[in-house]
Amino acid sequence: IMKKILSLIIALSLIFGMFVIVPVSVGAGTYGDFQYTIVDGEVCIDCYINETATSVTVPSEIEDLPVTTIGYAAFGGFCPELASVTIPETVTRIEGGAFQDNEKLDDINILGELTYVGADVFKNTKFYNTAANWENGYLYFDTYLVDRSEEPEVTSVDIKSGTTLIAEEVFYSLDVPEITSITVPEGVKYICDR
């Protein structure tokens, strides 16, 4: 019987030894006031909670891994006093609603190039609610077209020269006067979609 059990163990070892298992590293943790997840060697900031913080610098690394993403609603309304945020060069994605409802947020510093911006990233922030930041019903941040007003009174859109990214849902569900034309400048590299 021992020989049969040993033979079975060896046979199973040989059979299962033929399968290659590719690990996908997934982890989670807390770093100061940041809650994060790690997937495939990159860090996503999932949540930042600090009701008294007025200024935040997102770390470029956590656990010696690059922070590449600010997750969906990560700061969304959890920081009522937040007025300033600095996002490091390593971050290339900011998911939808990431800073939504932080009503005092006006000073936004993005040190790298974004390749994805989700919908409503800055909605209901001081930056969003400042009329001077809007051009013809559209909200630009640096070279990024990030939002549109609820009722843009235009039928054609000329995206301004120098724009490199159009955020998710900027032209989604327009139930106001039909837009009949959109002029996209040559330098646009990213049009974000779900």
Coordinates of N, CA and C in Angstrom, one line a residue:
I1 N 0.8 -1.2 0.0 CA 0.0 0.0 0.0 C 0.9 1.3 0.0
M2 N 2.0 1.3 0.8 CA 2.9 2.4 0.8 C 3.4 2.7 -0.6
K3 N 3.8 1.6 -1.3 CA 4.3 1.8 -2.7 C 3.3 2.5 -3.6
K4 N 2.0 2.0 -3.4 CA 1.0 2.6 -4.3 C 0.7 4.1 -4.0
I5 N 0.7 4.4 -2.7 CA 0.6 5.8 -2.3 C 1.7 6.7 -2.8
L6 N 3.0 6.2 -2.6 CA 4.1 6.9 -3.1 C 4.1 7.0 -4.6
S7 N 3.7 6.0 -5.3 CA 3.6 6.1 -6.8 C 2.5 7.1 -7.2
L8 N 1.4 7.2 -6.4 CA 0.4 8.1 -6.7 C 0.9 9.5 -6.5
I9 N 1.6 9.8 -5.4 CA 2.1 11.1 -5.1 C 3.1 11.5 -6.2
I10 N 4.0 10.6 -6.6 CA 4.9 10.9 -7.7 C 4.2 11.2 -9.0
A11 N 3.2 10.4 -9.3 CA 2.5 10.6 -10.6 C 1.8 12.0 -10.5
L12 N 1.1 12.3 -9.4 CA 0.4 13.6 -9.3 C 1.4 14.8 -9.4
S13 N 2.6 14.6 -8.8 CA 3.7 15.6 -8.9 C 4.1 15.8 -10.3
L14 N 4.2 14.8 -11.0 CA 4.6 14.9 -12.4 C 3.5 15.6 -13.3
I15 N 2.3 15.2 -13.0 CA 1.2 15.7 -13.8 C 1.0 17.2 -13.5
F16 N 1.0 17.6 -12.2 CA 0.8 19.0 -11.8 C 2.1 19.8 -12.1
G17 N 3.2 19.2 -12.1 CA 4.4 19.9 -12.4 C 4.5 20.4 -13.8
M18 N 3.7 19.8 -14.7 CA 3.7 20.3 -16.1 C 3.0 21.6 -16.3
F19 N 2.1 22.0 -15.4 CA 1.4 23.2 -15.5 C 2.2 24.4 -15.0
V20 N 2.2 25.4 -15.8 CA 2.9 26.6 -15.4 C 2.0 27.6 -14.8
I21 N 2.3 28.0 -13.6 CA 1.4 28.9 -12.9 C 2.1 30.3 -12.9
V22 N 1.4 31.3 -13.5 CA 1.9 32.6 -13.6 C 1.2 33.4 -12.5
P23 N 2.1 33.9 -11.5 CA 1.5 34.6 -10.4 C 1.1 36.0 -10.8
V24 N 0.0 36.5 -10.3 CA -0.4 37.9 -10.5 C -0.4 38.4 -9.0
S25 N 0.6 39.3 -8.8 CA 0.7 39.7 -7.5 C -0.3 40.8 -7.1
V26 N -1.1 40.5 -6.1 CA -2.1 41.4 -5.6 C -1.9 41.6 -4.1
G27 N -1.9 42.8 -3.7 CA -1.8 43.1 -2.3 C -2.5 44.4 -2.0
A28 N -2.6 44.7 -0.7 CA -3.3 45.9 -0.3 C -2.7 46.3 1.0
G29 N -2.9 47.6 1.3 CA -2.3 48.1 2.6 C -2.7 49.5 2.8
T30 N -2.0 50.0 3.8 CA -2.2 51.4 4.3 C -0.9 52.1 4.4
Y31 N -0.7 53.3 3.8 CA 0.5 54.1 3.9 C 0.1 55.4 4.3
G32 N 0.3 55.7 5.6 CA -0.2 57.0 6.2 C -1.7 57.0 6.1
D33 N -2.2 58.1 5.4 CA -3.7 58.2 5.2 C -4.2 57.6 3.9
F34 N -3.2 57.0 3.2 CA -3.6 56.4 1.9 C -3.9 54.9 2.1
Q35 N -5.0 54.4 1.4 CA -5.2 53.0 1.3 C -5.0 52.7 -0.2
Y36 N -4.3 51.5 -0.4 CA -3.9 51.2 -1.7 C -4.0 49.7 -2.0
T37 N -3.9 49.4 -3.3 CA -3.8 48.0 -3.8 C -2.6 47.9 -4.7
I38 N -2.0 46.7 -4.8 CA -0.9 46.5 -5.7 C -1.4 45.4 -6.6
V39 N -1.3 45.7 -7.9 CA -1.6 44.7 -8.9 C -0.4 44.7 -10.0
D40 N 0.1 43.5 -10.2 CA 1.2 43.4 -11.2 C 2.3 44.4 -11.0
G41 N 2.7 44.6 -9.8 CA 3.9 45.5 -9.5 C 3.6 47.0 -9.6
E42 N 2.3 47.4 -9.6 CA 2.0 48.8 -9.7 C 1.0 49.1 -8.6
V43 N 1.1 50.3 -8.0 CA 0.2 50.7 -6.9 C -0.9 51.6 -7.4
C44 N -2.1 51.4 -6.9 CA -3.3 52.2 -7.1 C -3.7 52.8 -5.8
I45 N -3.8 54.1 -5.7 CA -4.3 54.7 -4.5 C -5.9 54.6 -4.6
D46 N -6.4 53.8 -3.6 CA -7.8 53.5 -3.6 C -8.6 54.5 -2.8
C47 N -8.0 55.1 -1.7 CA -8.7 56.0 -0.8 C -7.7 56.8 -0.1
Y48 N -8.1 58.1 0.2 CA -7.3 58.9 1.1 C -8.3 59.6 2.0
I49 N -8.1 59.4 3.3 CA -9.0 59.9 4.2 C -8.3 60.7 5.3
N50 N -8.5 62.0 5.2 CA -8.0 62.9 6.2 C -8.8 64.2 6.2
E51 N -9.7 64.3 7.2 CA -10.7 65.4 7.2 C -10.0 66.8 7.4
T52 N -8.8 66.8 7.9 CA -8.2 68.1 8.2 C -7.0 68.5 7.2
A53 N -6.6 67.6 6.3 CA -5.6 67.9 5.4 C -5.9 69.0 4.4
T54 N -5.1 70.0 4.3 CA -5.3 71.1 3.3 C -4.4 70.9 2.1
S55 N -3.4 70.2 2.2 CA -2.4 69.9 1.1 C -2.0 68.5 1.1
V56 N -1.9 67.8 0.0 CA -1.5 66.4 -0.1 C -0.6 66.2 -1.3
T57 N 0.5 65.5 -1.0 CA 1.4 65.0 -2.1 C 1.3 63.5 -2.1
V58 N 0.8 63.1 -3.3 CA 0.7 61.6 -3.5 C 2.1 61.1 -3.6
P59 N 2.4 60.0 -2.9 CA 3.8 59.4 -3.0 C 4.0 58.8 -4.4
S60 N 5.3 58.8 -4.8 CA 5.6 58.2 -6.1 C 5.8 56.7 -6.0
E61 N 6.1 56.3 -4.8 CA 6.4 54.9 -4.5 C 5.8 54.4 -3.2
I62 N 5.3 53.2 -3.2 CA 4.9 52.6 -1.9 C 5.4 51.2 -2.0
E63 N 6.0 50.7 -1.0 CA 6.6 49.4 -0.9 C 7.6 49.2 -2.1
D64 N 8.4 50.2 -2.4 CA 9.3 50.2 -3.5 C 8.7 49.9 -4.9
L65 N 7.4 50.2 -5.0 CA 6.7 50.0 -6.3 C 6.1 51.4 -6.7
P66 N 6.0 51.6 -8.0 CA 5.5 52.9 -8.5 C 4.0 53.1 -8.3
V67 N 3.6 54.3 -7.8 CA 2.2 54.6 -7.8 C 1.8 55.1 -9.2
T68 N 1.0 54.4 -9.8 CA 0.6 54.7 -11.2 C -0.8 55.2 -11.4
T69 N -1.7 55.0 -10.4 CA -3.1 55.2 -10.6 C -3.7 55.9 -9.3
I70 N -4.5 56.9 -9.5 CA -5.4 57.4 -8.5 C -6.8 56.8 -8.8
G71 N -7.2 56.0 -7.9 CA -8.4 55.2 -8.2 C -9.7 55.9 -8.1
Y72 N -10.8 55.2 -8.5 CA -12.1 55.8 -8.6 C -12.5 56.4 -7.2
A73 N -12.9 57.7 -7.2 CA -13.4 58.4 -6.0 C -12.4 58.3 -4.9
A74 N -11.1 58.2 -5.2 CA -10.1 58.0 -4.1 C -10.1 59.1 -3.1
F75 N -10.2 60.3 -3.5 CA -10.3 61.5 -2.6 C -11.7 62.0 -2.5
G76 N -12.6 61.5 -3.3 CA -14.0 62.0 -3.5 C -14.7 62.4 -2.3
G77 N -14.6 63.6 -1.8 CA -15.4 64.1 -0.7 C -14.9 63.8 0.6
F78 N -13.8 63.0 0.7 CA -13.3 62.5 2.0 C -12.4 63.6 2.7
C79 N -12.1 64.6 2.0 CA -11.1 65.6 2.5 C -11.7 67.0 2.3
P80 N -12.6 67.4 3.2 CA -13.3 68.6 3.1 C -12.5 69.9 3.1
E81 N -11.3 69.8 3.6 CA -10.4 71.0 3.7 C -9.3 71.0 2.6
L82 N -9.3 69.9 1.8 CA -8.2 69.8 0.8 C -8.3 70.9 -0.3
A83 N -7.2 71.7 -0.3 CA -7.1 72.8 -1.3 C -6.1 72.6 -2.3
S84 N -5.1 71.7 -2.0 CA -3.9 71.5 -2.9 C -3.5 70.1 -3.0
V85 N -3.2 69.6 -4.2 CA -2.8 68.2 -4.4 C -1.6 68.2 -5.4
T86 N -0.6 67.4 -5.1 CA 0.5 67.2 -6.0 C 0.6 65.8 -6.4
I87 N 0.5 65.5 -7.7 CA 0.5 64.1 -8.2 C 1.9 63.9 -8.9
P88 N 2.6 62.8 -8.5 CA 3.9 62.6 -9.0 C 4.0 62.2 -10.5
E89 N 5.2 62.2 -11.1 CA 5.4 61.8 -12.4 C 5.0 60.3 -12.7
T90 N 5.0 59.5 -11.7 CA 4.7 58.1 -11.9 C 3.3 57.8 -12.2
V91 N 2.4 58.7 -11.8 CA 1.0 58.5 -12.0 C 0.6 58.9 -13.5
T92 N 0.0 57.9 -14.2 CA -0.5 58.1 -15.5 C -2.0 58.0 -15.7
R93 N -2.7 57.5 -14.6 CA -4.1 57.3 -14.7 C -4.8 58.0 -13.5
I94 N -5.9 58.7 -13.8 CA -6.7 59.2 -12.7 C -8.1 58.8 -13.0
E95 N -8.7 57.9 -12.2 CA -10.0 57.3 -12.4 C -11.1 58.3 -12.1
G96 N -12.3 58.0 -12.6 CA -13.5 58.8 -12.5 C -13.8 59.3 -11.0
G97 N -14.2 60.5 -10.9 CA -14.6 61.0 -9.6 C -13.4 61.1 -8.6
A98 N -12.2 61.0 -9.0 CA -11.1 60.9 -8.0 C -11.0 62.0 -7.0
F99 N -11.3 63.2 -7.4 CA -11.3 64.4 -6.5 C -12.7 65.0 -6.4
Q100 N -13.7 64.4 -6.9 CA -15.0 65.0 -6.9 C -15.5 65.3 -5.5
D101 N -16.1 66.5 -5.4 CA -16.8 67.0 -4.1 C -15.8 67.4 -3.1
N102 N -14.5 67.6 -3.4 CA -13.6 68.3 -2.5 C -13.7 69.8 -2.8
E103 N -14.6 70.4 -2.2 CA -15.1 71.8 -2.6 C -14.0 72.9 -2.5
K104 N -12.9 72.7 -1.8 CA -11.9 73.7 -1.7 C -10.7 73.4 -2.6
L105 N -10.7 72.3 -3.3 CA -9.6 72.0 -4.1 C -9.5 72.9 -5.4
D106 N -8.4 73.6 -5.5 CA -8.1 74.5 -6.6 C -6.7 74.5 -7.1
D107 N -5.8 74.1 -6.3 CA -4.4 74.0 -6.7 C -4.0 72.6 -7.0
I108 N -3.9 72.3 -8.3 CA -3.7 70.9 -8.7 C -2.4 70.9 -9.5
N109 N -1.4 70.0 -9.1 CA -0.1 70.0 -9.7 C 0.1 68.5 -10.2
I110 N 0.1 68.3 -11.5 CA 0.4 67.0 -12.1 C 1.7 67.1 -12.7
L111 N 2.7 66.3 -12.1 CA 4.1 66.4 -12.5 C 4.4 65.6 -13.8
G112 N 3.6 64.6 -14.1 CA 3.9 63.7 -15.3 C 2.9 63.9 -16.3
E113 N 2.9 62.9 -17.3 CA 1.9 62.9 -18.4 C 0.9 61.9 -18.1
L114 N -0.4 62.3 -18.1 CA -1.5 61.4 -17.9 C -1.9 60.8 -19.3
T115 N -2.2 59.5 -19.2 CA -2.7 58.8 -20.4 C -4.2 58.4 -20.3
Y116 N -4.7 58.6 -19.1 CA -6.2 58.3 -18.9 C -6.7 59.2 -17.8
V117 N -7.8 59.9 -18.1 CA -8.6 60.6 -17.1 C -10.0 60.2 -17.1
G118 N -10.6 59.8 -16.0 CA -11.9 59.3 -16.0 C -12.9 60.5 -15.9
A119 N -14.2 60.2 -15.9 CA -15.3 61.2 -15.9 C -15.3 61.9 -14.5
D120 N -15.7 63.1 -14.6 CA -16.0 63.9 -13.4 C -14.9 63.9 -12.3
V121 N -13.7 63.9 -12.8 CA -12.5 63.9 -11.9 C -12.5 65.1 -10.9
F122 N -12.8 66.3 -11.4 CA -12.8 67.5 -10.6 C -14.1 68.1 -10.3
K123 N -15.2 67.3 -10.6 CA -16.5 67.9 -10.4 C -16.8 68.3 -9.0
N124 N -17.4 69.5 -8.9 CA -17.7 70.1 -7.6 C -16.5 70.4 -6.7
T125 N -15.4 70.7 -7.4 CA -14.3 71.3 -6.7 C -14.2 72.8 -6.9
K126 N -13.4 73.5 -6.2 CA -13.3 74.9 -6.5 C -12.7 75.2 -7.9
F127 N -11.8 74.3 -8.3 CA -11.3 74.4 -9.7 C -12.5 74.3 -10.7
Y128 N -13.3 73.3 -10.5 CA -14.5 73.1 -11.4 C -15.5 74.3 -11.3
N129 N -15.7 74.8 -10.2 CA -16.7 75.8 -10.0 C -16.2 77.3 -10.2
T130 N -14.9 77.4 -10.7 CA -14.4 78.7 -11.0 C -14.6 79.0 -12.5
A131 N -15.5 80.0 -12.8 CA -15.9 80.3 -14.2 C -14.7 80.5 -15.1
A132 N -13.6 81.1 -14.6 CA -12.5 81.5 -15.4 C -11.8 80.2 -16.0
N133 N -12.0 79.1 -15.4 CA -11.3 77.8 -15.8 C -12.1 77.2 -17.0
W134 N -13.2 77.7 -17.4 CA -14.1 77.1 -18.4 C -13.9 77.9 -19.7
E135 N -13.9 77.2 -20.8 CA -13.8 77.9 -22.1 C -14.9 77.3 -23.0
N136 N -15.9 78.2 -23.3 CA -17.0 77.8 -24.2 C -17.7 76.5 -23.7
G137 N -17.9 76.4 -22.4 CA -18.6 75.3 -21.9 C -17.7 74.0 -21.6
Y138 N -16.4 74.2 -21.8 CA -15.5 73.0 -21.6 C -14.4 73.4 -20.6
L139 N -14.1 72.4 -19.7 CA -13.1 72.6 -18.7 C -11.8 72.0 -19.1
Y140 N -10.8 72.8 -19.1 CA -9.4 72.3 -19.4 C -8.6 72.4 -18.2
F141 N -7.7 71.4 -18.0 CA -6.7 71.5 -17.0 C -5.4 71.2 -17.8
D142 N -4.5 72.2 -17.8 CA -3.3 72.1 -18.5 C -3.6 71.7 -20.0
T143 N -3.1 70.6 -20.5 CA -3.3 70.1 -21.8 C -4.4 69.1 -21.9
Y144 N -5.2 69.0 -20.9 CA -6.3 68.0 -20.8 C -7.6 68.6 -20.8
L145 N -8.5 68.1 -21.7 CA -9.9 68.5 -21.7 C -10.6 67.5 -20.8
V146 N -11.1 68.0 -19.6 CA -11.5 67.1 -18.5 C -13.0 67.1 -18.3
D147 N -13.8 68.1 -18.8 CA -15.2 68.0 -18.5 C -15.9 69.0 -19.4
R148 N -17.2 68.9 -19.4 CA -18.1 69.9 -20.1 C -19.2 70.3 -19.2
S149 N -19.7 71.5 -19.4 CA -20.8 72.0 -18.5 C -22.0 71.2 -18.8
E150 N -23.0 71.2 -17.9 CA -24.2 70.4 -18.1 C -24.9 70.8 -19.4
E151 N -24.9 72.1 -19.7 CA -25.6 72.5 -20.9 C -24.7 73.4 -21.8
P152 N -23.7 72.9 -22.5 CA -22.9 73.7 -23.3 C -23.8 74.3 -24.5
E153 N -23.8 75.5 -24.7 CA -24.7 76.2 -25.7 C -23.9 76.3 -27.0
V154 N -23.4 75.2 -27.5 CA -22.7 75.2 -28.7 C -23.2 74.0 -29.6
T155 N -23.1 74.1 -30.9 CA -23.4 73.0 -31.8 C -22.1 72.5 -32.4
S156 N -21.0 73.2 -32.3 CA -19.8 72.7 -32.8 C -18.7 73.0 -31.8
V157 N -17.7 72.1 -31.7 CA -16.7 72.2 -30.7 C -15.3 72.2 -31.4
D158 N -14.6 73.2 -31.1 CA -13.2 73.3 -31.6 C -12.3 73.1 -30.3
I159 N -11.8 71.9 -30.2 CA -11.0 71.6 -29.0 C -9.7 72.4 -29.2
K160 N -9.3 73.1 -28.1 CA -8.2 74.0 -28.3 C -6.9 73.4 -28.6
S161 N -6.1 74.1 -29.4 CA -4.8 73.7 -29.8 C -3.9 73.4 -28.6
G162 N -3.1 72.4 -28.6 CA -2.3 72.0 -27.5 C -2.9 70.9 -26.6
T163 N -4.1 70.6 -26.8 CA -4.8 69.6 -26.0 C -4.2 68.2 -26.4
T164 N -3.9 67.4 -25.4 CA -3.2 66.1 -25.6 C -4.2 65.0 -25.2
L165 N -5.2 65.2 -24.4 CA -6.0 64.2 -23.8 C -7.5 64.7 -23.7
I166 N -8.4 63.8 -24.0 CA -9.8 64.1 -23.8 C -10.3 63.1 -22.8
A167 N -10.8 63.6 -21.7 CA -11.2 62.7 -20.6 C -12.5 61.9 -21.0
E168 N -12.7 60.8 -20.2 CA -13.8 59.9 -20.4 C -15.1 60.7 -20.2
E169 N -16.1 60.4 -21.1 CA -17.4 61.0 -21.0 C -17.6 62.5 -21.3
V170 N -16.6 63.1 -21.8 CA -16.7 64.6 -22.1 C -17.9 64.8 -23.1
F171 N -18.0 63.9 -24.0 CA -19.0 64.1 -25.0 C -20.1 63.0 -24.9
Y172 N -20.2 62.4 -23.7 CA -21.2 61.3 -23.5 C -22.6 61.9 -23.2
S173 N -23.6 61.3 -23.7 CA -25.0 61.6 -23.4 C -25.3 63.1 -23.5
L174 N -25.0 63.7 -24.6 CA -25.4 65.1 -24.8 C -26.8 65.2 -25.2
D175 N -27.6 65.6 -24.2 CA -29.1 65.7 -24.5 C -29.5 67.1 -24.6
V176 N -28.5 68.0 -24.9 CA -28.8 69.4 -25.2 C -28.6 69.6 -26.7
P177 N -28.6 70.8 -27.1 CA -28.5 71.0 -28.6 C -27.5 70.1 -29.2
E178 N -27.8 69.5 -30.3 CA -27.0 68.5 -31.0 C -25.6 69.1 -31.4
I179 N -24.6 68.5 -31.0 CA -23.3 68.9 -31.6 C -23.2 68.3 -32.9
T180 N -22.9 69.2 -33.9 CA -22.8 68.7 -35.3 C -21.4 68.5 -35.8
S181 N -20.5 69.1 -35.1 CA -19.1 68.9 -35.5 C -18.1 69.1 -34.3
I182 N -17.1 68.3 -34.3 CA -16.0 68.4 -33.3 C -14.7 68.5 -34.1
T183 N -13.9 69.5 -33.8 CA -12.6 69.6 -34.4 C -11.5 69.2 -33.4
V184 N -10.8 68.2 -33.7 CA -9.8 67.7 -32.8 C -8.4 68.1 -33.3
P185 N -7.6 68.8 -32.5 CA -6.3 69.2 -33.0 C -5.4 68.0 -33.2
E186 N -4.4 68.2 -33.9 CA -3.4 67.1 -34.3 C -2.7 66.5 -33.1
G187 N -2.5 67.3 -32.0 CA -1.7 66.8 -30.9 C -2.4 65.9 -29.9
V188 N -3.7 65.7 -30.1 CA -4.4 64.8 -29.2 C -3.9 63.4 -29.3
K189 N -3.4 62.8 -28.1 CA -2.8 61.5 -28.1 C -3.8 60.5 -27.5
Y190 N -4.6 61.0 -26.6 CA -5.5 60.0 -25.8 C -6.9 60.5 -25.8
I191 N -7.8 59.6 -26.2 CA -9.2 59.9 -26.0 C -9.7 58.7 -25.1
C192 N -10.1 59.1 -24.0 CA -10.4 58.1 -22.9 C -11.8 57.5 -23.0
D193 N -11.9 56.3 -22.9 CA -13.2 55.6 -23.0 C -13.1 54.4 -22.0
R194 N -14.3 54.0 -21.6 CA -14.3 52.9 -20.6 C -13.8 51.6 -21.2

